[in-house]
Short mmCIF file of C-alpha atoms in Angstrom, two decimals:
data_model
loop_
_atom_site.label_atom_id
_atom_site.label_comp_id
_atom_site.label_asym_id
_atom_site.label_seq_id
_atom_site.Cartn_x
_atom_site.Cartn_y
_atom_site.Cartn_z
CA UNK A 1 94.29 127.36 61.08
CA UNK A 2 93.15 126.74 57.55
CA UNK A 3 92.42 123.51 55.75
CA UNK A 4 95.02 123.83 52.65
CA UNK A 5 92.54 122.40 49.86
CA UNK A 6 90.08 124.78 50.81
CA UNK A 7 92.50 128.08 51.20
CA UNK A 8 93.66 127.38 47.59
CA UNK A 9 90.58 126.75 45.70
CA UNK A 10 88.94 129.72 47.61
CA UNK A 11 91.54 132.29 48.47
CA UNK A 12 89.10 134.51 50.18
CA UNK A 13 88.51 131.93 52.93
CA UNK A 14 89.48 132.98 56.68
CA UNK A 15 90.68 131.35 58.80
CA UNK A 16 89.86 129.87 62.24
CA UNK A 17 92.04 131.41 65.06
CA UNK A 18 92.64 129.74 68.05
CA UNK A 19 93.90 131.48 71.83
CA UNK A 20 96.30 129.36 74.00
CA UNK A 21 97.16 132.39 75.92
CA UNK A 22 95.06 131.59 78.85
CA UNK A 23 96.52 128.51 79.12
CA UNK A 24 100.13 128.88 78.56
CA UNK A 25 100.97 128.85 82.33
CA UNK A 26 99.71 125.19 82.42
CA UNK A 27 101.76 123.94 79.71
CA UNK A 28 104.63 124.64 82.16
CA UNK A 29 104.01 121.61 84.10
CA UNK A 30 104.67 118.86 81.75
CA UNK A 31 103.32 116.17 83.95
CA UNK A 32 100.22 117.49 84.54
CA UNK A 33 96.88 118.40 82.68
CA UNK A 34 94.42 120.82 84.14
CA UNK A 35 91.18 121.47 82.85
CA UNK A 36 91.45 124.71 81.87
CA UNK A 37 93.42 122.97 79.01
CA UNK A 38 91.21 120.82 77.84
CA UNK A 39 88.18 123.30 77.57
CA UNK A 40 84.97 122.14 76.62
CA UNK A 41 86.55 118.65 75.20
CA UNK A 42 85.80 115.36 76.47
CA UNK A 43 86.86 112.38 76.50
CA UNK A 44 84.79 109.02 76.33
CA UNK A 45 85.91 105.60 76.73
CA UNK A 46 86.56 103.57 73.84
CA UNK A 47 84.09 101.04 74.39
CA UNK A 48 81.43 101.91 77.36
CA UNK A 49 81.37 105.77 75.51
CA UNK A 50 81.57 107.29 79.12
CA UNK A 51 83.20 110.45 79.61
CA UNK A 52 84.75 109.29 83.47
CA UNK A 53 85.95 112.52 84.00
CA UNK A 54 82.52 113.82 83.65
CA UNK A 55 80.80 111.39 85.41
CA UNK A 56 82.87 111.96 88.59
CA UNK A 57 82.60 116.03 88.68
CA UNK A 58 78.58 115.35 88.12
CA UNK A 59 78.86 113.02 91.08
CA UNK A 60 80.36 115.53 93.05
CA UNK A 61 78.51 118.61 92.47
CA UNK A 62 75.46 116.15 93.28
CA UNK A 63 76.61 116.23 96.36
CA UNK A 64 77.11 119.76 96.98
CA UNK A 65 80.51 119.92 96.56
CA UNK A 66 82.81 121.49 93.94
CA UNK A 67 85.40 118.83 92.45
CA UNK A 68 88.13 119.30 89.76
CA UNK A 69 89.82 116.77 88.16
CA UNK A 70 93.34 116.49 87.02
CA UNK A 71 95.31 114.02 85.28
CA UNK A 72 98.91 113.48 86.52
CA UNK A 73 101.19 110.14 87.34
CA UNK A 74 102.78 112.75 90.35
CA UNK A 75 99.65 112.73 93.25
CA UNK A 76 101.38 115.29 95.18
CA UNK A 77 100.35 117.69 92.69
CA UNK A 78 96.88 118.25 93.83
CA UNK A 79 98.67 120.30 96.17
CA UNK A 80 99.06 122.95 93.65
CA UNK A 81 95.29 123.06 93.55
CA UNK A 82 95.48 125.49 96.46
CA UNK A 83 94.67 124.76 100.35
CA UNK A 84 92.76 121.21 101.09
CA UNK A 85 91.64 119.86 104.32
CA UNK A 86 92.43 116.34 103.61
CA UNK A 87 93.19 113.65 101.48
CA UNK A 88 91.30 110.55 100.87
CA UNK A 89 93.19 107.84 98.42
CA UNK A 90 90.59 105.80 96.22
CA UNK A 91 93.50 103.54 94.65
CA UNK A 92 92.45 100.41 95.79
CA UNK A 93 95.86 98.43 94.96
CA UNK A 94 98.51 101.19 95.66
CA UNK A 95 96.65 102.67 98.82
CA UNK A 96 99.14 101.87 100.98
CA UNK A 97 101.94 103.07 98.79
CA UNK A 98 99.93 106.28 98.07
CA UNK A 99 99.53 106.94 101.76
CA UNK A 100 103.66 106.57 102.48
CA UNK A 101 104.36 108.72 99.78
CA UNK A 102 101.94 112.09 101.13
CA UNK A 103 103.08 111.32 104.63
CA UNK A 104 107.06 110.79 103.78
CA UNK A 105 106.55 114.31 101.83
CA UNK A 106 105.57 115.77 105.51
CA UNK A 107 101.97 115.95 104.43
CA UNK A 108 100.41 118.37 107.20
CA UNK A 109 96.71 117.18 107.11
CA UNK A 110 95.08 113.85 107.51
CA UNK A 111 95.86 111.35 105.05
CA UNK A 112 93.49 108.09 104.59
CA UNK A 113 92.18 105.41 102.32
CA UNK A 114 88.95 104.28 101.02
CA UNK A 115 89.74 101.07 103.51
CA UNK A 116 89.51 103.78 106.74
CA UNK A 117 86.24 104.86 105.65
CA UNK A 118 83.09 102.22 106.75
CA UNK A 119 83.33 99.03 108.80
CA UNK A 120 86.49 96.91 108.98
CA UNK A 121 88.01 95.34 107.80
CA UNK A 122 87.67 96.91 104.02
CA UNK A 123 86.07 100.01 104.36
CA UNK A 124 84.07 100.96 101.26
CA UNK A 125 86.27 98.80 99.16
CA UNK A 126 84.66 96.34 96.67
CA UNK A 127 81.37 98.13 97.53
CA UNK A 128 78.09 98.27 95.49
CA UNK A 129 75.78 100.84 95.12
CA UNK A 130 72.89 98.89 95.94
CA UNK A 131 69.83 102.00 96.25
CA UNK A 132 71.09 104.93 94.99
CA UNK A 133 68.30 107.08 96.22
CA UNK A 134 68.31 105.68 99.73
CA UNK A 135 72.40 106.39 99.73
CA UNK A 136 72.96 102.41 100.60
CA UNK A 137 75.81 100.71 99.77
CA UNK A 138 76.28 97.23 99.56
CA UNK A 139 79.85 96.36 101.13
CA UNK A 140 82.23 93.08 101.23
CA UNK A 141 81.74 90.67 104.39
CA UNK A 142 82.75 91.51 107.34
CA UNK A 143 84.29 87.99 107.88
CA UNK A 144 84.30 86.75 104.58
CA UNK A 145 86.48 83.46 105.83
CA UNK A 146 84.02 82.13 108.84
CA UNK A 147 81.26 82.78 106.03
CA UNK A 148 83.30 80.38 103.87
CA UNK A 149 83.58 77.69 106.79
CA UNK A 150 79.92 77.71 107.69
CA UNK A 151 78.72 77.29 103.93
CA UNK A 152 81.23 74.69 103.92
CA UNK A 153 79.84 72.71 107.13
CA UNK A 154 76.37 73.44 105.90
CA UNK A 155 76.79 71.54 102.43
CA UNK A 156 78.75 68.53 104.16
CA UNK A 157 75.60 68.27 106.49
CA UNK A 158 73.14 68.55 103.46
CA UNK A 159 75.12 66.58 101.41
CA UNK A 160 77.60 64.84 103.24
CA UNK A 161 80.14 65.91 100.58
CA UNK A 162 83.68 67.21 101.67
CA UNK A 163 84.13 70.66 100.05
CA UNK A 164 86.19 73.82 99.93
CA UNK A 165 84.55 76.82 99.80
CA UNK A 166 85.79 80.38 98.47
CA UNK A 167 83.88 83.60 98.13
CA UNK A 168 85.29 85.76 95.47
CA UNK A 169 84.69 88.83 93.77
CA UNK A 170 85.91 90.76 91.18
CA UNK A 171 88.47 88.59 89.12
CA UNK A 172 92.13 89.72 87.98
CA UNK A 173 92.57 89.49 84.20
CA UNK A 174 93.20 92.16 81.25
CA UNK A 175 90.17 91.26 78.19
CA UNK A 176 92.18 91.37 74.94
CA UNK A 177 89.70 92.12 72.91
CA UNK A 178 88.74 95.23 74.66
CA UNK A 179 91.75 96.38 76.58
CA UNK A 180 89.43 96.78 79.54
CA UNK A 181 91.44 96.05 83.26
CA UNK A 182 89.23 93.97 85.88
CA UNK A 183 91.04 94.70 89.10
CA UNK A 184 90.00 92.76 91.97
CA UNK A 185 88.83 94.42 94.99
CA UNK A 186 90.53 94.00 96.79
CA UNK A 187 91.57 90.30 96.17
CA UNK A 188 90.07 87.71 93.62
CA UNK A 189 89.30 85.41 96.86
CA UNK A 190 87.95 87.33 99.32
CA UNK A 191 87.03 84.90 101.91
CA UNK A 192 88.27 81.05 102.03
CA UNK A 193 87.25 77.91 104.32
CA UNK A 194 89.72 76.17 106.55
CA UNK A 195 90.97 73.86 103.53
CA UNK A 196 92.12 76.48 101.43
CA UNK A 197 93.81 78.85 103.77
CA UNK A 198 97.01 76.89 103.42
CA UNK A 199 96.92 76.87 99.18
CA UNK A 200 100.22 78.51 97.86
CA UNK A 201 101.45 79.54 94.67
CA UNK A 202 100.39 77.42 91.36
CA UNK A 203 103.79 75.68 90.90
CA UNK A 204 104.45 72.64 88.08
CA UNK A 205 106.24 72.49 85.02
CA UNK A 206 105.37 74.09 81.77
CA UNK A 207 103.29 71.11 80.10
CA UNK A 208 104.16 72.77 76.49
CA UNK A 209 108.28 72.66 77.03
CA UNK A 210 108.17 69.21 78.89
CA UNK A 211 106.58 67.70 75.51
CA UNK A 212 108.80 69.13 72.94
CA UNK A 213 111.57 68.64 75.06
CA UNK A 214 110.61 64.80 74.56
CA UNK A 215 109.85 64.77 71.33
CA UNK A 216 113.10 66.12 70.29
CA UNK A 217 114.88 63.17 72.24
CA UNK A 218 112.69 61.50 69.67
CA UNK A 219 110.26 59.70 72.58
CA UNK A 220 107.10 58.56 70.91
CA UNK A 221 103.35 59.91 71.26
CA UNK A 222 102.62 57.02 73.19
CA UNK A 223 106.32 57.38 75.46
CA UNK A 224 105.52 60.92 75.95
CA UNK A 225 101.90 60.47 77.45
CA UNK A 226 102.86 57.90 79.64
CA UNK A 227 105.52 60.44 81.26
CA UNK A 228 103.00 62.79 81.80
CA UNK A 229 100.72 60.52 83.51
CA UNK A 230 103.62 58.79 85.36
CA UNK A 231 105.93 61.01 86.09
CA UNK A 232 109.03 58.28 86.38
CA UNK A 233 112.15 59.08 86.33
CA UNK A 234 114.01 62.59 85.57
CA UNK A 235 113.61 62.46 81.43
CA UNK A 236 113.45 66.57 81.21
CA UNK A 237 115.39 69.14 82.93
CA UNK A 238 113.83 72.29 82.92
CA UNK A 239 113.68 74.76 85.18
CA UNK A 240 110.95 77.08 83.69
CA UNK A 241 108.03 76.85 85.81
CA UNK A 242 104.32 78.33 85.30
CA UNK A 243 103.64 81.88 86.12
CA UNK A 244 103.98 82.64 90.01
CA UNK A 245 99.79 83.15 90.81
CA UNK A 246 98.05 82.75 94.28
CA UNK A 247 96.03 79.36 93.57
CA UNK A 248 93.24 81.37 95.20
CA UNK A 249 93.63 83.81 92.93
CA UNK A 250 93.05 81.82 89.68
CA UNK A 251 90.35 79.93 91.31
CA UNK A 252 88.54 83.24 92.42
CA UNK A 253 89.34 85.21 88.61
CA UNK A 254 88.00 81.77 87.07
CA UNK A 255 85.08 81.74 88.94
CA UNK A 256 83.97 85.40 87.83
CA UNK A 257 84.46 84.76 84.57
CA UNK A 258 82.18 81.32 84.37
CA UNK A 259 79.81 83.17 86.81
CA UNK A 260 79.42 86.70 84.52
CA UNK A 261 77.75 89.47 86.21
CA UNK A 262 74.69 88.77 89.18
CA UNK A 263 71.85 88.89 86.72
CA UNK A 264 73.07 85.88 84.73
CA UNK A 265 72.36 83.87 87.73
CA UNK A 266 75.00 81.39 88.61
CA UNK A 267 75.54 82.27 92.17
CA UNK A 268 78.06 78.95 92.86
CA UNK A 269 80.72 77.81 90.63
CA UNK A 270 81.64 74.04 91.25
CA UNK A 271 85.57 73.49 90.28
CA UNK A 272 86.63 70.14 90.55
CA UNK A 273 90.60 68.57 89.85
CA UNK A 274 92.19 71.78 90.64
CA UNK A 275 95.66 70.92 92.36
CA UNK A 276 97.25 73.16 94.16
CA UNK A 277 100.46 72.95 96.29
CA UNK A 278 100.35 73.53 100.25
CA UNK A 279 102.77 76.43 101.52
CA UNK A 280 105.00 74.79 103.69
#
């Protein structure tokens, strides 16, 4: 390789070489990228600058273990790695699926999830490290809905105010200013009280279509609100409803948002007017 500018303003320049030979049996699998090819490259993320892939392998040989990582959309190819005693799926949201495919491939040793490993019933998902040093972990409730119900007694008897409680966690939302995932773990609402156990899907209208709609009948500002508050009478046919969401869900990802991370210190969220619809 040779940087054309410089070769022909200084012929006598030489060249860098570069040898793929030791890894031109890896280029053979197309769907997979072992380390040998990346070398000594990294690869840090766009906006927290940490090389993952790093991190993980430090981790590991921490712990007196030798890791290697890979990067492949096929799992079954860790198989080609050589002879493992195991298999322990981190994916929090595809565990399941993860653990049907190894076993449906005739996987011949034992096959688990980070849910199998710890109390029940989540296992080590949604945990925390919370000492490091002292190896403890800070992990989800163990009955995260009976928690709910006894906050919920506890601030009608302090109170005497009927409420609905719901512990949440990590919220559900892509930032679009970052491109960075939050993925619940393993659901926005973790626990609920007795009132909320029976919330549905967020149903309704699209607010947005059900105006214009009535504005292009040529119904007035005034017409217009008045449906809306009303509701009389069948003025709009649409069918085009919101987005299908758990009303848990929205409550829980809207929650961690207001809330922000422990140290900013709002440990309860109050939502009030939030209607939801009852599964049937």
């Amino acid at each position: 390789m040779v940087d054309a500018n410089d070769f022909f303003q200084h012929k006598n320049i030489e060249p860098i070489k570069l040898d793929f030979s030791p890894q031109i049996d890896s280029y053979y699998e197309r769907d997979v990228i072992f380390a040998n090819e990346l070398g000594n490259n990294s690869f840090s993320h766009p906006i927290t600058n940490v090389d993952y892939r790093g991190l993980y392998l430090q981790m590991i040989e921490e712990g007196g273990a030798r890791g290697e990582v890979i990067f492949t959309n096929n799992p079954l190819k860790i198989y080609d790695l050589g002879y493992i005693d195991g298999v322990c799926i981190g994916a929090v949201h595809e565990r399941e699926k993860l653990r049907e495919l190894f076993v449906s491939f005739g996987a011949m040793v034992p096959v688990i999830t980070i849910q199998d490993i710890g109390p029940e019933p989540w296992g080590v998902i949604g945990s925390n490290v919370s000492d490091f040093e002292g190896g403890v972990l800070k992990l989800l409730p163990e009955d995260a809905d009976d928690t709910a119900e006894k906050i919920r007694e506890m601030i009608k008897e302090e109170t005497g105010k009927s409420v609905d409680v719901l512990i949440f966690g990590d919220g559900a939302y892509k930032d679009p200013d970052t491109g960075i995932y939050e993925l619940a773990d393993p659901h926005p609402a973790i626990g609920v009280s007795s009132g909320l156990k029976s919330a549905g899907l967020r149903s309704g209208s699209k607010l947005k279509l059900v105006v214009d709609t009535l504005y292009r009948k040529g119904y007035s500002k005034e017409e217009i609100i008045t449906y809306l508050e009303n509701k009389e009478g069948e003025k709009v046919e649409e069918n085009l409803g919101t987005t299908p969401r758990s009303a848990t869900s929205i409550i829980g990802t809207l929650a961690d948002l207001v809330a922000g991370s422990a140290d900013a210190g709002t440990p309860i969220v109050l939502v009030r007017g939030f209607k939801y619809k009852q599964k049937s």
